[in-house]
Amino acid sequence: MTRILLVEDDQRLAEILRRGLEDNAYFPVVAYDGEMGLKLALSQDFALVISDIILPKMNGLELCRQIRDLKPELPLLMLTALGTTDDKVEGFDAGADDYLVKPFEIRELLARVKALLKRSKSQTTPEASLITYADLELNTLTKSVFRKAQDIKLTPKEFKLLLYMLQNRERVISRAELSENVWDTHFDTGTNFIDVYINYLRKKIDKPFDKKLIHTKAGMGFILSADPK
């Protein structure tokens, strides 16, 4: 059975989620505060962590950051009652792979779990560690990015977005494609997540340099190209 760490201080909700996971052939382990969640995450093997944001002893964002630093490949699904764009961006910047706003149905949680586990398995396939384009360099092993030998610091989600754009350079990528491949389509399409993160990348990747690489194609999406037409 696939082991999943569930960090939720609401014991009633934790029990509902535990039963729902068990009924679908998962093996959940429950922690009721952030410190215990971190201890379990680092001392045991889990395929996925599901964590609330508002937790005693250590909040879910700090928990997420520490897990991401020490177990970077472990998928993280955040649960929260906070649903604004800024709240979600903060969660993604902490290293979360997906974000589910309360209240939600158990079948929606299960769909997110299935998608994250599937993606995690697919990412075990070795890939080229160094990707270069024009004067931009990205290393998938060290998670480092350089442009003209200048070190560029990216958040985990910014890194993933840039990696996908580099892997699909010189072609227009729609918002729908980005949402599916960078965010697993699991967020409210009425929000402006993609535009927010594209702007983040532009400020770091393009603004300090003369040549711009990230371009908008009106009504179509975005393209990473050194010579856009």
Coordinates of C-alpha atoms in Angstrom, one line a residue:
M1 CA 0.0 0.0 0.0
T2 CA 1.2 3.5 -0.8
R3 CA 2.1 5.4 2.4
I4 CA 0.9 8.9 2.8
L5 CA 1.6 11.4 5.6
L6 CA -1.4 13.4 6.6
V7 CA -0.7 16.5 8.8
E8 CA -4.0 17.9 10.1
D9 CA -4.8 19.3 13.6
D10 CA -8.6 19.0 13.2
Q11 CA -9.1 15.5 14.4
R12 CA -12.5 15.1 12.9
L13 CA -11.3 16.1 9.5
A14 CA -8.2 14.0 9.8
E15 CA -10.3 11.0 10.6
I16 CA -12.5 11.6 7.5
L17 CA -9.5 12.0 5.3
R18 CA -7.8 8.9 6.8
R19 CA -10.8 6.7 6.2
G20 CA -11.2 8.1 2.6
L21 CA -7.6 7.3 1.9
E22 CA -7.8 3.8 3.4
D23 CA -10.9 3.1 1.4
N24 CA -8.9 3.7 -1.7
A25 CA -6.0 1.4 -0.9
Y26 CA -3.7 4.0 0.6
F27 CA -1.9 3.7 3.9
P28 CA -2.2 7.1 5.7
V29 CA -0.2 8.0 8.8
V30 CA -1.6 11.0 10.7
A31 CA 0.2 13.8 12.6
Y32 CA -1.7 16.5 14.4
D33 CA 1.0 19.2 14.5
G34 CA 3.8 20.5 12.3
E35 CA 6.7 19.4 14.4
M36 CA 5.5 15.8 14.5
G37 CA 4.7 16.0 10.8
L38 CA 8.3 17.0 10.1
K39 CA 9.7 14.3 12.3
L40 CA 7.7 11.6 10.6
A41 CA 8.4 13.0 7.1
L42 CA 12.2 12.9 7.6
S43 CA 12.4 9.6 9.5
Q44 CA 10.1 7.5 7.4
D45 CA 9.4 6.8 3.8
F46 CA 6.2 8.3 2.3
A47 CA 5.0 8.7 -1.3
L48 CA 3.2 11.9 -0.6
V49 CA 2.6 14.5 2.2
I50 CA -0.8 16.1 2.7
S51 CA -0.7 19.1 5.1
D52 CA -2.9 21.8 6.4
I53 CA -1.3 25.3 6.5
I54 CA -2.6 26.4 9.9
L55 CA -1.0 24.0 12.4
P56 CA 0.2 24.1 16.0
K57 CA 3.9 24.1 16.8
M58 CA 5.0 24.6 13.1
N59 CA 2.7 26.0 10.4
G60 CA 2.3 24.1 7.1
L61 CA 4.4 26.6 5.1
E62 CA 7.4 26.1 7.2
L63 CA 6.8 22.4 7.3
C64 CA 6.7 22.4 3.5
R65 CA 9.9 24.5 3.2
Q66 CA 11.9 22.1 5.5
I67 CA 10.6 19.0 3.7
R68 CA 11.4 20.5 0.4
D69 CA 15.0 21.4 1.5
L70 CA 15.7 17.9 2.9
K71 CA 13.5 15.7 0.6
P72 CA 13.1 17.7 -2.6
E73 CA 11.5 14.9 -4.5
L74 CA 8.7 14.2 -2.0
P75 CA 5.3 15.5 -3.4
L76 CA 3.5 18.0 -1.2
L77 CA -0.2 18.8 -1.2
M78 CA -1.4 21.8 0.8
L79 CA -4.8 22.1 2.4
T80 CA -6.2 25.4 3.5
A81 CA -9.2 27.6 4.0
L82 CA -7.3 30.5 2.5
G83 CA -8.1 30.7 -1.2
T84 CA -6.8 34.0 -2.6
T85 CA -4.2 34.2 -5.3
D86 CA -1.6 35.6 -2.9
D87 CA -2.2 32.8 -0.4
K88 CA -1.8 30.1 -3.1
V89 CA 1.3 31.7 -4.5
E90 CA 2.8 31.7 -1.0
G91 CA 2.1 28.0 -0.7
F92 CA 3.6 27.3 -4.1
D93 CA 6.7 29.4 -3.2
A94 CA 7.1 27.4 -0.1
G95 CA 7.5 24.3 -2.3
A96 CA 4.0 22.9 -2.5
D97 CA 3.2 20.9 -5.6
D98 CA -0.6 21.4 -5.4
Y99 CA -3.1 23.3 -3.4
L100 CA -6.6 22.3 -2.3
V101 CA -9.0 24.9 -0.7
K102 CA -11.4 23.9 2.0
P103 CA -14.2 22.8 1.9
F104 CA -13.6 20.0 -0.7
E105 CA -15.0 16.6 -1.5
I106 CA -13.0 13.5 -0.8
R107 CA -13.1 12.5 -4.4
E108 CA -11.4 15.8 -5.4
L109 CA -8.6 15.1 -2.8
L110 CA -8.2 11.6 -4.2
A111 CA -7.9 13.0 -7.8
R112 CA -5.1 15.3 -6.6
V113 CA -3.4 12.5 -4.8
K114 CA -3.5 10.2 -7.9
A115 CA -2.2 13.0 -10.2
L116 CA 0.7 13.8 -7.9
L117 CA 1.7 10.2 -7.4
K118 CA 1.6 9.6 -11.1
R119 CA 3.7 12.6 -11.8
S120 CA 6.2 11.7 -9.1
K121 CA 6.7 8.2 -10.7
S122 CA 7.1 9.7 -14.2
Q123 CA 9.8 12.0 -12.9
T124 CA 12.0 9.1 -11.8
T125 CA 13.1 8.8 -15.4
P126 CA 16.6 10.3 -15.8
E127 CA 16.8 13.5 -17.8
A128 CA 19.6 15.7 -19.0
S129 CA 21.0 17.6 -16.0
L130 CA 22.1 20.7 -17.9
I131 CA 19.8 22.6 -20.3
T132 CA 21.2 25.6 -22.1
Y133 CA 19.5 28.0 -24.5
A134 CA 21.0 31.3 -25.7
D135 CA 22.9 32.6 -22.7
L136 CA 20.6 30.8 -20.2
E137 CA 21.6 27.7 -18.3
L138 CA 19.5 25.5 -16.0
N139 CA 20.8 22.5 -14.1
T140 CA 18.1 20.0 -13.0
L141 CA 20.4 18.3 -10.4
T142 CA 21.6 21.4 -8.6
K143 CA 18.4 23.3 -9.2
S144 CA 20.6 26.3 -10.3
V145 CA 20.0 28.8 -13.1
F146 CA 22.5 31.1 -14.6
R147 CA 22.3 33.8 -17.3
K148 CA 25.5 35.3 -18.6
A149 CA 27.2 33.5 -15.7
Q150 CA 25.0 35.5 -13.3
D151 CA 23.3 33.3 -10.6
I152 CA 19.5 33.6 -10.6
K153 CA 17.6 32.5 -7.6
L154 CA 14.2 31.0 -8.3
T155 CA 11.4 29.5 -6.1
P156 CA 10.5 25.9 -6.7
K157 CA 7.5 26.7 -8.8
E158 CA 9.4 29.4 -10.8
F159 CA 12.1 26.8 -11.5
K160 CA 9.5 24.2 -12.7
L161 CA 7.8 26.8 -15.0
L162 CA 11.2 27.8 -16.5
L163 CA 12.2 24.2 -16.9
Y164 CA 9.0 23.4 -18.8
M165 CA 9.4 26.5 -21.0
L166 CA 13.0 25.5 -21.8
Q167 CA 12.0 22.0 -22.6
N168 CA 9.4 23.5 -25.0
R169 CA 11.4 26.5 -26.2
E170 CA 10.6 28.3 -29.5
R171 CA 7.0 27.2 -29.6
V172 CA 3.9 28.9 -28.2
I173 CA 2.7 27.4 -25.0
S174 CA -0.9 28.0 -24.0
R175 CA -2.1 28.8 -20.5
A176 CA -4.0 25.6 -20.5
E177 CA -0.9 23.6 -21.3
L178 CA 1.1 25.3 -18.5
S179 CA -1.7 24.8 -16.0
E180 CA -1.8 21.1 -16.9
N181 CA 1.9 20.5 -16.9
V182 CA 3.2 22.8 -14.2
W183 CA 0.1 23.0 -11.9
D184 CA -1.6 19.7 -12.9
T185 CA -4.7 21.8 -13.8
H186 CA -5.7 21.7 -10.1
F187 CA -6.4 25.4 -9.4
D188 CA -9.2 27.9 -10.1
T189 CA -8.8 28.9 -13.8
G190 CA -10.4 32.2 -12.9
T191 CA -7.3 33.3 -11.1
N192 CA -4.1 34.7 -12.6
F193 CA -1.5 32.2 -11.4
I194 CA 0.2 31.8 -14.7
D195 CA 0.5 35.5 -15.5
V196 CA 1.8 36.1 -11.9
Y197 CA 4.5 33.5 -12.4
I198 CA 5.4 34.6 -15.9
N199 CA 5.9 38.1 -14.5
Y200 CA 8.1 36.7 -11.7
L201 CA 10.3 35.0 -14.3
R202 CA 10.5 38.0 -16.5
K203 CA 11.8 40.1 -13.6
K204 CA 14.5 37.6 -12.9
I205 CA 15.3 36.1 -16.3
D206 CA 14.8 39.1 -18.6
K207 CA 14.7 42.5 -16.8
P208 CA 18.4 42.6 -15.9
F209 CA 19.4 41.8 -19.5
D210 CA 19.2 43.5 -22.8
K211 CA 17.8 40.5 -24.8
K212 CA 14.4 39.3 -23.7
L213 CA 13.6 35.6 -23.9
I214 CA 10.0 35.3 -22.5
H215 CA 7.4 36.7 -24.8
T216 CA 3.6 36.9 -24.8
K217 CA 1.6 35.9 -27.9
A218 CA -1.7 37.7 -27.5
G219 CA -4.7 35.3 -27.3
M220 CA -2.4 32.3 -27.6
G221 CA 0.0 32.1 -24.6
F222 CA 3.8 32.5 -24.1
I223 CA 7.0 31.5 -25.9
L224 CA 10.6 31.3 -24.8
S225 CA 12.6 32.4 -27.7
A226 CA 15.8 34.4 -28.4
D227 CA 14.4 35.4 -31.8
P228 CA 10.6 35.7 -31.6
K229 CA 8.7 36.4 -34.8

